[in-house]
Amino acid sequence: MSTRKLALGSAIALVAAGAFAAELPNLGKPITPDDLKAWDITIFPDGTGLPDGNGNSVQGAPIFAAKCAACHGEGATGGVGGALTPGPARASLDGGKSIANFWPYSTTIFDFIRRAMPYNAPHSLTDNEVYALTAYLLNLNRIIGPNDVMNKDSLPKVKLPNAGNFIIRFPERI
Amino acid sequence: MAKRRTDLGAYQPEIVAGNGLLHRRALLGRGMMLAGAAATGVDGSLTSAAAEPMVDPAWTNAPGSLMLPYQVPSRFEKDVVRAVDNPNNLPRNTRARTPHHLLNGIITPNGLHFTICHGGVPDIDPAQHRLVIHGLVKRPLVFTLEDLARYPKVSRIGFVECGGNSAPLFSNTPIQANVTALHGLASCSEWTGVLLSTLLEETGIDPKAKWIIAEGADSPRLTRSVPVAKALDDAMIAMYQNGERIQPGQGYPMRLWLPGYEGNMNVKYIRRLQLTDQPTMSYYESRTYSQILPDGKAYRFYFLQEVKSFITSPSPGLALKDPGIYEVTGVAYSGTGRITKVMISADGGQSWGEAALQDPVLPKAFTRFRMPWRWNGGPAVLQSRAWDEGGNVQPLRADFVALRGQTSRPPDVGAFPSQHFNAITSWGVSNRGEVNHVYA
């Protein structure tokens, strides 16, 4: 093997090992998981990323009334923020997507509330409040009972009825 | 008169399809002039009323105004603006749509690029913005805007289109609205930035990584899962739009640009890229951008914006005045690659003629098409149909909705019954020259 080939081989090995790449400025600064904690909030359908804490629908109802109903309406029946009730038996092109008839994963409820809600003060709820609101919406959609406690173990086990009805459009692109 | 025509070389504009569509070479100067003459059946010199005597207007006889450091369009262009659907900033998402019928060429001016924000437009200090790449990488890294300034950059022209663009065409009856309302959630710019693959070279990738969770610094922390394959193909951390820093509505100071992929995935204000072995199934991918099908199933991870075109002129609101020659023009684009052909019909699809594609014809970018048309003053239905280099063809609406469904009653024009509508749009021209949205 020529020297040049050897050098190239070494460069590839270094890149693969995550060492400094050749001819790039290498200005990225290393960051630890601890320093990233405030941003690293992704929740996955298997429950990965869910924090400690818990809540049930009974606890969630007053939180919803205080912090969500201004946009979503009393009892989540709709407003500028849209309804969060079960809706029709089946969603269609005429509308009506709901947790009961369309959403595939219960973990998405927690993830979205925690990162994006309430609209005027996103990411201001405690994890207990987010669990309680998640439970409130799951109960409203007749998926769980009013006293069922949602936490990092129980929430990913809550299966939503429509989860099996999705088709990946272009599987070759994944 | 017959003799005059002979003298001029016996040029006759070639009719290539029914109801007055002329060969695209009639767009070339002389051909167009003569086609105009032929249209009215008289000599070219007699096609217009005699001009008024010329006078010097006021602006020619006095010096002009102060020159602005950052210039803005003429005050006479005040109506060339986006249509904003949440002017009072209610607590919900807001859309601003591009007025395609008032524009020409392939580049959307920065102030007119469509914008959708799900929590208002953030006011980001670029000096404090950070981009983190972590998860299944060898070295988790943080970059500042200043850091990225030193990385090798590329400029590419390409479109961004909301997955919900053209959604009003899912209505079971044609909704009367202009191009802005129907197709205004697509725009095309030159984007400049650092290829994501360049940054991933620096972090290294764990072979287990299949997805990248992209998250913005906006108030909803908008999140989408992007296949690693796309990130390594042509994804860009874009920082410039048509030569200047990208607009706040487009993601200032940086956005993820995924050429040809659903707009919502092109995460604006990008601040975090987490490499993972599974998608997060965020609100937007698992609910909003999953498309219901007639049988009750739904598509997930559609991603690709498929081959599409629409006529921007004539179009609703741009009425034809007198019979004669008009240019039929519009844009065609495909997330698969280059546009290879655009066909035009003036008789509702009974016959088709090939439009001229204006250079440059670039992959995953708007392509401007043009076609001369002689309107005889009678009813017509104008349609455009595009092909791409992947061999894909823009579907007929009837075929499309047979697969993808339509509403059972007309929705609000701003509703999104489904997404990824790429079938043919039809403009009906009445014998008075009015243009309406029709299904043909």
Coordinates of C-alpha atoms in Angstrom, one line a residue:
Chain A
M1 CA 0.0 0.0 0.0
S2 CA 1.4 3.4 -0.9
T3 CA 1.9 6.1 1.7
R4 CA -0.9 8.1 0.2
K5 CA -3.3 5.3 0.6
L6 CA -2.2 4.7 4.1
A7 CA -2.7 8.3 5.0
L8 CA -6.2 8.3 3.5
G9 CA -7.0 5.2 5.3
S10 CA -5.9 6.7 8.6
A11 CA -8.0 9.9 7.9
I12 CA -11.1 7.8 7.3
A13 CA -10.5 5.9 10.5
L14 CA -10.1 9.1 12.5
V15 CA -13.3 10.5 11.1
A16 CA -15.1 7.3 11.9
A17 CA -13.8 7.5 15.4
G18 CA -15.1 11.0 15.8
A19 CA -11.6 12.6 15.9
F20 CA -11.1 16.0 14.4
A21 CA -12.0 15.9 10.7
A22 CA -9.4 17.1 8.3
E23 CA -9.6 20.6 6.8
L24 CA -12.6 21.7 8.9
P25 CA -12.3 24.6 11.4
N26 CA -13.2 22.3 14.3
L27 CA -14.8 25.2 16.2
G28 CA -17.6 23.1 17.8
K29 CA -17.2 23.1 21.5
P30 CA -17.8 19.8 23.4
I31 CA -20.9 19.8 25.6
T32 CA -21.9 17.4 28.4
P33 CA -25.4 16.0 29.0
D34 CA -25.6 18.0 32.2
D35 CA -25.0 21.3 30.4
L36 CA -27.7 20.3 27.9
K37 CA -30.3 19.3 30.4
A38 CA -32.6 22.4 29.9
W39 CA -32.8 21.7 26.2
D40 CA -32.8 17.9 26.0
I41 CA -36.5 17.4 26.4
T42 CA -37.4 15.0 23.6
I43 CA -39.8 12.3 24.6
F44 CA -40.0 9.1 22.6
P45 CA -43.0 6.7 22.1
D46 CA -41.2 4.0 24.2
G47 CA -41.1 6.5 27.1
T48 CA -37.4 7.4 26.8
G49 CA -36.9 10.9 28.1
L50 CA -40.0 11.0 30.4
P51 CA -39.1 12.7 33.7
D52 CA -40.0 11.8 37.2
G53 CA -43.3 13.0 38.6
N54 CA -47.0 12.0 38.2
G55 CA -50.5 13.2 37.9
N56 CA -54.1 12.0 37.3
S57 CA -57.1 13.5 35.5
V58 CA -58.8 14.7 38.7
Q59 CA -55.7 16.8 39.4
G60 CA -55.5 17.9 35.8
A61 CA -59.0 19.3 35.6
P62 CA -58.4 22.4 37.7
I63 CA -55.1 23.0 36.0
F64 CA -56.8 22.9 32.6
A65 CA -59.5 25.3 33.8
A66 CA -56.9 27.7 35.0
K67 CA -54.2 27.5 32.3
C68 CA -55.7 26.0 29.2
A69 CA -59.4 26.8 29.0
A70 CA -58.9 30.4 27.9
C71 CA -57.9 29.1 24.4
H72 CA -59.3 25.5 24.3
G73 CA -62.6 26.3 25.9
E74 CA -64.3 25.0 29.1
G75 CA -64.0 21.2 29.1
A76 CA -61.7 21.5 26.0
T77 CA -64.7 22.0 23.8
G78 CA -62.9 24.5 21.6
G79 CA -61.8 28.1 21.1
V80 CA -59.0 29.9 19.4
G81 CA -56.9 26.9 20.3
G82 CA -59.3 24.2 19.1
A83 CA -61.2 21.4 20.8
L84 CA -59.4 18.5 22.5
T85 CA -62.5 16.4 22.9
P86 CA -62.9 12.9 21.4
G87 CA -64.6 14.2 18.2
P88 CA -66.2 11.9 15.7
A89 CA -65.7 8.2 15.7
R90 CA -63.4 8.5 12.7
A91 CA -61.5 11.6 11.6
S92 CA -61.9 12.4 7.9
L93 CA -61.1 15.1 5.4
D94 CA -63.9 17.0 6.9
G95 CA -61.9 17.3 10.1
G96 CA -62.1 16.0 13.6
K97 CA -58.6 14.6 14.3
S98 CA -58.5 13.8 18.1
I99 CA -56.5 11.8 20.6
A100 CA -59.3 9.2 20.6
N101 CA -59.6 8.8 16.9
F102 CA -56.2 9.7 15.4
W103 CA -53.2 10.4 17.6
P104 CA -50.9 7.3 17.6
Y105 CA -48.9 7.8 20.8
S106 CA -49.8 8.9 24.3
T107 CA -46.2 10.2 24.9
T108 CA -46.7 12.9 22.3
I109 CA -49.3 14.5 24.5
F110 CA -46.8 14.9 27.3
D111 CA -44.0 16.1 24.9
F112 CA -46.2 18.7 23.2
I113 CA -47.7 20.2 26.4
R114 CA -44.4 20.4 28.1
R115 CA -42.5 22.0 25.2
A116 CA -45.2 24.3 23.7
M117 CA -48.0 25.0 26.2
P118 CA -49.6 27.1 27.5
Y119 CA -49.2 29.3 24.4
N120 CA -48.4 32.5 26.3
A121 CA -46.0 30.8 28.7
P122 CA -44.6 27.7 27.1
H123 CA -42.5 25.3 29.2
S124 CA -43.7 26.9 32.4
L125 CA -45.6 23.9 33.8
T126 CA -44.1 21.6 36.3
D127 CA -43.7 17.9 35.3
N128 CA -46.4 17.0 37.7
E129 CA -48.8 19.5 36.0
V130 CA -47.9 18.1 32.6
Y131 CA -48.6 14.5 33.8
A132 CA -51.9 15.7 35.3
L133 CA -52.9 17.5 32.1
T134 CA -51.9 14.5 30.0
A135 CA -54.1 12.3 32.2
Y136 CA -56.9 14.8 31.9
L137 CA -56.9 14.7 28.1
L138 CA -56.6 10.9 28.0
N139 CA -59.5 10.7 30.4
L140 CA -61.5 13.2 28.3
N141 CA -60.9 11.0 25.3
R142 CA -62.1 7.9 27.2
I143 CA -58.7 6.2 27.1
I144 CA -58.0 6.1 30.9
G145 CA -60.0 6.5 34.1
P146 CA -60.2 9.7 36.2
N147 CA -57.9 8.3 38.9
D148 CA -55.4 6.5 36.7
V149 CA -52.0 7.9 37.5
M150 CA -49.7 8.9 34.7
N151 CA -45.9 8.7 35.2
K152 CA -42.9 7.7 33.2
D153 CA -43.8 4.0 33.6
S154 CA -47.5 4.1 33.1
L155 CA -47.8 6.7 30.3
P156 CA -45.9 4.8 27.5
K157 CA -48.1 1.7 28.3
V158 CA -51.3 3.7 27.4
K159 CA -52.0 2.5 23.8
L160 CA -54.1 4.8 21.6
P161 CA -56.8 3.1 19.5
N162 CA -55.6 4.5 16.1
A163 CA -51.9 3.6 16.5
G164 CA -52.1 0.7 14.0
N165 CA -53.7 2.7 11.1
F166 CA -50.6 4.5 9.7
I167 CA -48.8 3.8 6.5
I168 CA -45.3 5.1 5.8
R169 CA -45.6 7.0 2.6
F170 CA -42.1 6.5 1.2
P171 CA -40.3 3.8 3.3
E172 CA -37.3 3.9 1.0
R173 CA -36.6 7.4 2.2
I174 CA -36.1 6.4 5.8
Chain B
M1 CA -53.1 41.9 -46.4
A2 CA -52.2 38.5 -47.7
K3 CA -49.5 40.1 -49.7
R4 CA -48.1 41.8 -46.6
R5 CA -47.8 38.5 -44.8
T6 CA -46.0 37.0 -47.7
D7 CA -43.6 39.9 -47.6
L8 CA -42.8 39.3 -44.0
G9 CA -41.8 35.7 -44.6
A10 CA -45.2 33.9 -44.5
Y11 CA -44.8 33.4 -40.8
Q12 CA -47.9 31.8 -39.2
P13 CA -47.8 31.1 -35.5
E14 CA -48.1 27.3 -35.2
I15 CA -51.1 26.3 -33.2
V16 CA -50.1 23.4 -31.0
A17 CA -53.2 22.6 -29.0
G18 CA -56.9 23.4 -29.0
N19 CA -58.5 26.8 -28.1
G20 CA -55.6 28.9 -29.3
L21 CA -52.4 27.6 -27.7
L22 CA -49.4 28.6 -29.9
H23 CA -46.0 27.1 -30.3
R24 CA -43.6 28.2 -27.6
R25 CA -41.2 29.7 -30.2
A26 CA -43.9 32.3 -30.8
L27 CA -42.6 33.8 -27.5
L28 CA -39.5 35.0 -29.4
G29 CA -39.9 38.6 -30.3
R30 CA -40.8 38.6 -34.0
G31 CA -43.0 35.5 -33.7
M32 CA -45.0 37.1 -30.8
M33 CA -45.6 40.3 -32.7
L34 CA -46.8 38.5 -35.8
A35 CA -48.9 36.1 -33.7
G36 CA -50.6 39.1 -32.3
A37 CA -51.3 40.4 -35.7
A38 CA -52.7 37.0 -36.7
A39 CA -54.9 36.9 -33.6
T40 CA -56.9 39.9 -34.5
G41 CA -56.8 39.2 -38.2
V42 CA -55.2 42.6 -39.0
D43 CA -51.8 43.9 -39.7
G44 CA -49.5 44.4 -36.7
S45 CA -49.4 48.1 -37.0
L46 CA -53.1 48.4 -36.6
T47 CA -53.5 46.2 -33.4
S48 CA -53.5 49.1 -30.9
A49 CA -55.3 52.4 -30.7
A50 CA -53.1 55.4 -31.7
A51 CA -50.9 56.6 -28.8
E52 CA -51.4 60.0 -27.1
P53 CA -48.7 62.7 -27.7
M54 CA -45.8 62.3 -25.3
V55 CA -45.4 64.8 -22.5
D56 CA -42.8 65.1 -19.6
P57 CA -44.4 64.0 -16.3
A58 CA -43.6 65.8 -13.0
W59 CA -41.0 63.3 -11.9
T60 CA -38.9 63.9 -15.0
N61 CA -38.8 67.7 -14.4
A62 CA -37.7 67.6 -10.8
P63 CA -35.1 65.7 -8.8
G64 CA -36.2 62.6 -6.9
S65 CA -36.4 61.7 -3.2
L66 CA -33.9 60.8 -0.6
M67 CA -32.2 57.5 -1.1
L68 CA -32.8 54.9 1.6
P69 CA -30.1 52.7 3.1
Y70 CA -32.4 49.7 2.7
Q71 CA -34.7 50.3 -0.3
V72 CA -38.3 49.2 -0.4
P73 CA -40.6 48.7 -3.4
S74 CA -42.3 51.7 -5.1
R75 CA -45.4 53.1 -3.4
F76 CA -47.3 52.0 -6.4
E77 CA -46.6 48.4 -5.5
K78 CA -48.3 48.6 -2.1
D79 CA -50.7 45.8 -3.0
V80 CA -48.0 43.3 -3.7
V81 CA -47.9 41.9 -0.2
R82 CA -48.5 38.6 1.6
A83 CA -51.9 37.6 2.8
V84 CA -51.6 37.2 6.6
D85 CA -54.3 35.1 8.2
N86 CA -53.8 36.2 11.9
P87 CA -53.4 40.0 11.7
N88 CA -54.3 40.5 15.3
N89 CA -51.8 38.0 16.6
L90 CA -54.3 35.8 18.4
P91 CA -52.8 32.9 20.3
R92 CA -52.6 30.4 17.5
N93 CA -50.5 29.7 14.4
T94 CA -50.1 32.4 11.7
R95 CA -49.6 32.0 8.0
A96 CA -48.5 34.6 5.4
R97 CA -49.0 33.5 1.8
T98 CA -46.9 34.5 -1.3
P99 CA -48.9 36.5 -3.9
H100 CA -47.6 34.4 -6.9
H101 CA -49.9 36.1 -9.4
L102 CA -48.2 39.5 -8.8
L103 CA -44.7 38.0 -9.2
N104 CA -42.6 36.7 -12.0
G105 CA -39.4 34.7 -12.4
I106 CA -38.3 31.9 -10.0
I107 CA -37.0 33.8 -7.0
T108 CA -39.5 34.9 -4.3
P109 CA -38.5 38.3 -2.8
N110 CA -37.5 37.9 0.9
G111 CA -40.3 40.1 2.1
L112 CA -42.8 38.0 0.2
H113 CA -41.6 34.5 1.1
F114 CA -44.4 32.5 2.8
T115 CA -44.2 32.1 6.5
I116 CA -45.9 29.9 9.0
C117 CA -45.2 30.3 12.7
H118 CA -46.8 28.3 15.5
G119 CA -46.0 30.7 18.2
G120 CA -45.4 34.1 16.7
V121 CA -42.1 35.2 15.1
P122 CA -39.3 35.0 17.6
D123 CA -36.9 37.9 18.1
I124 CA -33.6 36.1 18.3
D125 CA -30.3 37.7 19.2
P126 CA -27.8 36.0 16.9
A127 CA -24.9 36.4 19.3
Q128 CA -26.8 34.3 21.9
H129 CA -28.1 31.6 19.5
R130 CA -26.5 28.2 19.7
L131 CA -26.7 25.0 17.6
V132 CA -26.2 21.8 19.5
I133 CA -25.6 18.4 17.8
H134 CA -25.7 15.5 20.3
G135 CA -27.2 12.1 20.9
L136 CA -25.8 9.2 18.8
V137 CA -22.6 11.1 17.8
K138 CA -19.0 10.6 18.8
R139 CA -18.6 14.1 20.0
P140 CA -21.5 16.3 21.1
L141 CA -20.7 19.8 20.0
V142 CA -22.1 23.4 20.3
F143 CA -21.7 25.9 17.5
T144 CA -22.2 29.7 17.5
L145 CA -23.2 31.7 14.4
E146 CA -19.7 33.1 14.5
D147 CA -18.2 29.6 14.5
L148 CA -20.3 28.6 11.4
A149 CA -19.1 31.7 9.6
R150 CA -15.8 30.0 9.2
Y151 CA -17.1 26.7 7.8
P152 CA -17.2 26.0 4.1
K153 CA -20.5 27.1 2.6
V154 CA -22.7 26.4 -0.4
S155 CA -25.4 28.3 -2.2
R156 CA -28.3 26.5 -3.8
I157 CA -31.6 27.7 -5.3
G158 CA -34.6 25.7 -4.1
F159 CA -38.2 25.9 -3.0
V160 CA -39.8 25.4 0.4
E161 CA -43.4 24.3 0.3
C162 CA -45.7 23.7 3.2
G163 CA -47.1 20.2 3.2
G164 CA -50.5 21.9 3.4
N165 CA -50.0 24.1 0.3
S166 CA -53.0 23.9 -2.1
A167 CA -55.1 22.2 0.6
P168 CA -58.2 24.1 -0.6
L169 CA -58.2 21.9 -3.7
F170 CA -59.2 18.9 -1.5
S171 CA -62.6 20.6 -1.3
N172 CA -65.4 18.7 -3.1
T173 CA -66.3 21.8 -5.0
P174 CA -63.9 24.4 -6.3
I175 CA -63.3 27.2 -3.7
Q176 CA -63.2 30.6 -5.4
A177 CA -60.0 32.2 -4.3
N178 CA -56.8 33.6 -5.9
V179 CA -53.4 31.9 -6.3
T180 CA -52.2 33.4 -3.0
A181 CA -55.0 31.7 -1.1
L182 CA -54.8 28.4 -3.0
H183 CA -51.0 28.0 -3.6
G184 CA -49.3 30.7 -1.6
L185 CA -47.6 28.4 0.9
A186 CA -44.6 27.7 -1.5
S187 CA -41.7 30.0 -2.3
C188 CA -38.3 29.8 -3.8
S189 CA -35.0 31.3 -2.7
E190 CA -31.3 31.0 -3.0
W191 CA -30.2 29.5 0.4
T192 CA -26.6 29.8 1.6
G193 CA -25.2 27.9 4.6
V194 CA -23.2 25.0 5.8
L195 CA -24.1 21.5 4.7
L196 CA -25.3 19.5 7.7
S197 CA -23.0 16.7 6.5
T198 CA -20.0 19.0 7.1
L199 CA -21.0 19.5 10.7
L200 CA -21.7 15.8 11.2
E201 CA -18.3 15.0 9.9
E202 CA -17.0 16.9 12.9
T203 CA -19.3 15.3 15.5
G204 CA -19.0 11.8 14.0
I205 CA -22.0 9.6 13.7
D206 CA -22.7 6.5 15.7
P207 CA -23.8 3.8 13.2
K208 CA -26.9 3.2 15.2
A209 CA -28.3 6.7 14.4
K210 CA -31.2 6.5 11.9
W211 CA -33.0 9.8 12.8
I212 CA -32.2 13.3 13.7
I213 CA -34.6 15.1 16.0
A214 CA -34.5 18.8 14.8
E215 CA -35.7 21.4 17.3
G216 CA -36.2 25.1 17.0
A217 CA -35.7 28.0 19.4
D218 CA -39.2 29.3 18.9
S219 CA -41.7 29.2 21.7
P220 CA -43.3 25.9 20.7
R221 CA -39.8 24.4 20.4
L222 CA -41.0 23.0 17.1
T223 CA -39.7 19.5 16.6
R224 CA -39.5 17.1 13.7
S225 CA -37.7 13.8 13.0
V226 CA -35.6 13.7 9.9
P227 CA -34.0 10.6 8.5
V228 CA -30.2 10.6 8.8
A229 CA -30.1 9.7 5.1
K230 CA -31.6 13.1 4.2
A231 CA -29.2 14.9 6.5
L232 CA -26.2 13.3 4.7
D233 CA -27.7 13.9 1.3
D234 CA -28.4 17.6 0.9
A235 CA -29.5 19.1 4.2
M236 CA -28.2 22.6 5.0
I237 CA -28.0 24.8 8.0
A238 CA -29.1 27.9 6.0
M239 CA -28.1 31.3 7.2
Y240 CA -28.6 33.5 4.1
Q241 CA -31.6 33.9 1.9
N242 CA -31.2 35.5 -1.5
G243 CA -27.8 37.0 -0.4
E244 CA -28.9 38.5 3.0
R245 CA -29.4 37.0 6.4
I246 CA -32.5 34.9 6.4
Q247 CA -35.7 36.8 7.5
P248 CA -37.1 36.3 11.0
G249 CA -40.1 34.6 9.3
Q250 CA -37.8 32.1 7.7
G251 CA -35.8 31.2 10.8
Y252 CA -33.3 33.9 11.6
P253 CA -30.5 33.4 12.4
M254 CA -30.4 29.8 11.0
R255 CA -32.8 27.1 9.8
L256 CA -32.6 23.6 8.7
W257 CA -33.2 23.4 4.9
L258 CA -34.2 20.0 3.5
P259 CA -34.5 20.6 -0.3
G260 CA -37.7 19.2 -1.6
Y261 CA -39.1 18.1 1.8
E262 CA -42.3 19.2 3.5
G263 CA -41.9 22.8 4.8
N264 CA -42.6 22.0 8.5
M265 CA -39.6 19.7 8.6
N266 CA -37.3 22.6 7.6
V267 CA -37.1 23.6 11.2
K268 CA -36.6 27.3 11.7
Y269 CA -34.5 28.9 14.5
I270 CA -32.7 25.5 14.6
R271 CA -31.0 25.1 17.9
R272 CA -30.7 21.3 18.5
L273 CA -30.1 18.2 16.4
Q274 CA -30.3 15.0 18.4
L275 CA -29.2 11.8 16.6
T276 CA -31.3 8.8 17.6
D277 CA -32.3 5.3 16.6
Q278 CA -36.1 6.2 16.6
P279 CA -38.3 9.1 15.6
T280 CA -39.8 11.2 18.4
M281 CA -43.3 11.1 16.9
S282 CA -43.7 14.8 17.6
Y283 CA -47.1 16.5 17.5
Y284 CA -46.5 17.7 14.0
E285 CA -45.4 14.4 12.5
S286 CA -47.8 12.1 14.4
R287 CA -50.9 14.3 14.2
T288 CA -50.8 17.4 12.0
Y289 CA -48.7 16.2 9.1
S290 CA -50.2 12.7 8.9
Q291 CA -52.7 12.6 6.0
I292 CA -56.1 10.8 6.4
L293 CA -57.0 8.5 3.5
P294 CA -60.5 7.6 2.4
D295 CA -60.3 4.1 3.9
G296 CA -59.6 5.5 7.4
K297 CA -55.8 4.8 7.3
A298 CA -53.4 7.7 7.2
Y299 CA -50.0 8.4 5.7
R300 CA -47.1 9.0 8.0
F301 CA -43.7 10.5 7.0
Y302 CA -44.8 11.7 3.6
F303 CA -41.8 14.1 3.5
L304 CA -41.5 14.5 -0.3
Q305 CA -43.1 17.4 -2.1
E306 CA -44.1 15.8 -5.3
V307 CA -44.1 17.2 -8.9
K308 CA -46.4 20.1 -9.2
S309 CA -47.2 23.2 -11.3
F310 CA -49.8 26.0 -11.3
I311 CA -50.5 28.9 -13.6
T312 CA -49.9 32.3 -12.0
S313 CA -51.2 34.3 -15.0
P314 CA -53.9 34.4 -16.1
S315 CA -55.4 33.5 -12.8
P316 CA -58.4 34.6 -10.5
G317 CA -58.3 38.3 -10.1
L318 CA -56.3 38.9 -13.3
A319 CA -59.1 39.2 -15.8
L320 CA -58.4 39.2 -19.5
K321 CA -59.4 42.5 -21.2
D322 CA -59.7 41.9 -24.9
P323 CA -59.3 38.9 -27.2
G324 CA -55.8 38.4 -28.5
I325 CA -52.4 37.1 -27.4
Y326 CA -51.6 36.5 -23.7
E327 CA -48.7 34.8 -22.1
V328 CA -49.7 31.8 -20.0
T329 CA -47.1 31.5 -17.2
G330 CA -46.5 29.8 -13.9
V331 CA -44.2 27.8 -11.8
A332 CA -43.4 24.1 -11.8
Y333 CA -41.3 22.2 -9.2
S334 CA -40.6 18.8 -7.8
G335 CA -38.9 17.6 -4.6
T336 CA -37.5 14.7 -6.7
G337 CA -35.3 16.8 -9.0
R338 CA -35.5 18.9 -12.1
I339 CA -38.7 19.7 -14.1
T340 CA -38.4 18.1 -17.6
K341 CA -41.6 19.2 -19.2
V342 CA -44.7 21.3 -18.7
M343 CA -47.7 20.9 -20.9
I344 CA -50.5 23.5 -21.1
S345 CA -54.1 23.0 -22.0
A346 CA -56.7 25.7 -22.9
D347 CA -59.6 23.3 -23.4
G348 CA -59.7 21.6 -20.0
G349 CA -57.3 18.9 -20.9
Q350 CA -58.7 17.7 -24.2
S351 CA -55.5 18.8 -26.0
W352 CA -52.0 19.9 -24.7
G353 CA -49.1 21.9 -26.0
E354 CA -45.6 22.1 -24.5
A355 CA -44.6 25.2 -22.7
A356 CA -41.2 26.8 -22.8
L357 CA -39.1 26.2 -19.7
Q358 CA -37.1 29.3 -18.8
D359 CA -33.5 28.8 -17.8
P360 CA -32.3 28.0 -15.2
V361 CA -34.0 24.7 -14.7
L362 CA -32.7 23.6 -11.3
P363 CA -33.4 20.5 -9.2
K364 CA -35.9 21.0 -6.4
A365 CA -36.4 24.7 -7.4
F366 CA -39.2 26.7 -9.1
T367 CA -39.0 26.5 -12.9
R368 CA -40.8 29.3 -14.7
F369 CA -42.8 28.1 -17.7
R370 CA -44.3 30.3 -20.5
M371 CA -46.6 29.7 -23.4
P372 CA -48.3 32.0 -25.9
W373 CA -52.0 31.8 -26.0
R374 CA -54.5 33.5 -28.4
W375 CA -57.7 34.0 -26.5
N376 CA -60.5 34.1 -29.0
G377 CA -62.9 35.7 -26.5
G378 CA -64.8 32.5 -25.8
P379 CA -64.8 30.2 -22.7
A380 CA -61.6 28.4 -22.0
V381 CA -60.1 26.2 -19.2
L382 CA -56.4 26.7 -18.6
Q383 CA -54.3 23.9 -17.0
S384 CA -50.7 23.2 -16.5
R385 CA -49.2 19.7 -16.0
A386 CA -45.5 19.1 -15.0
W387 CA -43.1 16.1 -15.4
D388 CA -39.9 15.7 -13.4
E389 CA -36.6 13.9 -14.1
G390 CA -37.7 11.0 -11.9
G391 CA -40.3 10.2 -14.5
N392 CA -43.1 11.4 -12.2
V393 CA -46.1 13.3 -13.7
Q394 CA -48.5 15.7 -12.0
P395 CA -51.8 13.8 -11.6
L396 CA -55.2 14.8 -12.8
R397 CA -57.3 16.0 -9.9
A398 CA -60.0 13.3 -10.4
D399 CA -57.3 10.6 -10.3
F400 CA -55.7 12.2 -7.3
V401 CA -58.8 12.6 -5.1
A402 CA -59.9 9.0 -6.0
L403 CA -56.8 7.9 -4.1
R404 CA -56.4 10.7 -1.5
G405 CA -60.0 11.7 -0.9
Q406 CA -61.8 15.0 -0.8
T407 CA -64.2 16.7 1.6
S408 CA -67.9 16.0 1.6
R409 CA -68.7 19.7 1.9
P410 CA -66.6 22.8 1.0
P411 CA -64.3 23.7 3.9
D412 CA -63.2 27.2 4.8
V413 CA -60.6 28.4 2.3
G414 CA -58.0 28.5 5.1
A415 CA -58.7 24.9 6.3
F416 CA -56.3 22.0 5.8
P417 CA -58.5 18.9 5.0
S418 CA -55.4 17.0 4.0
Q419 CA -51.9 17.8 2.7
H420 CA -49.5 17.1 -0.2
F421 CA -51.9 18.1 -2.9
N422 CA -50.1 18.1 -6.2
A423 CA -52.7 17.6 -8.8
I424 CA -53.6 19.9 -11.7
T425 CA -55.2 23.3 -11.1
S426 CA -57.8 24.5 -13.6
W427 CA -58.7 28.1 -14.3
G428 CA -61.9 28.7 -16.1
V429 CA -62.0 31.8 -18.4
S430 CA -65.5 33.2 -19.1
N431 CA -66.4 34.9 -22.3
R432 CA -66.1 38.2 -20.4
G433 CA -62.5 37.3 -19.6
E434 CA -63.1 36.6 -15.9
V435 CA -60.9 33.8 -14.4
N436 CA -62.4 31.4 -11.9
H437 CA -61.2 28.3 -10.1
V438 CA -62.9 25.2 -11.7
Y439 CA -62.5 21.5 -11.6
A440 CA -62.0 20.0 -15.1

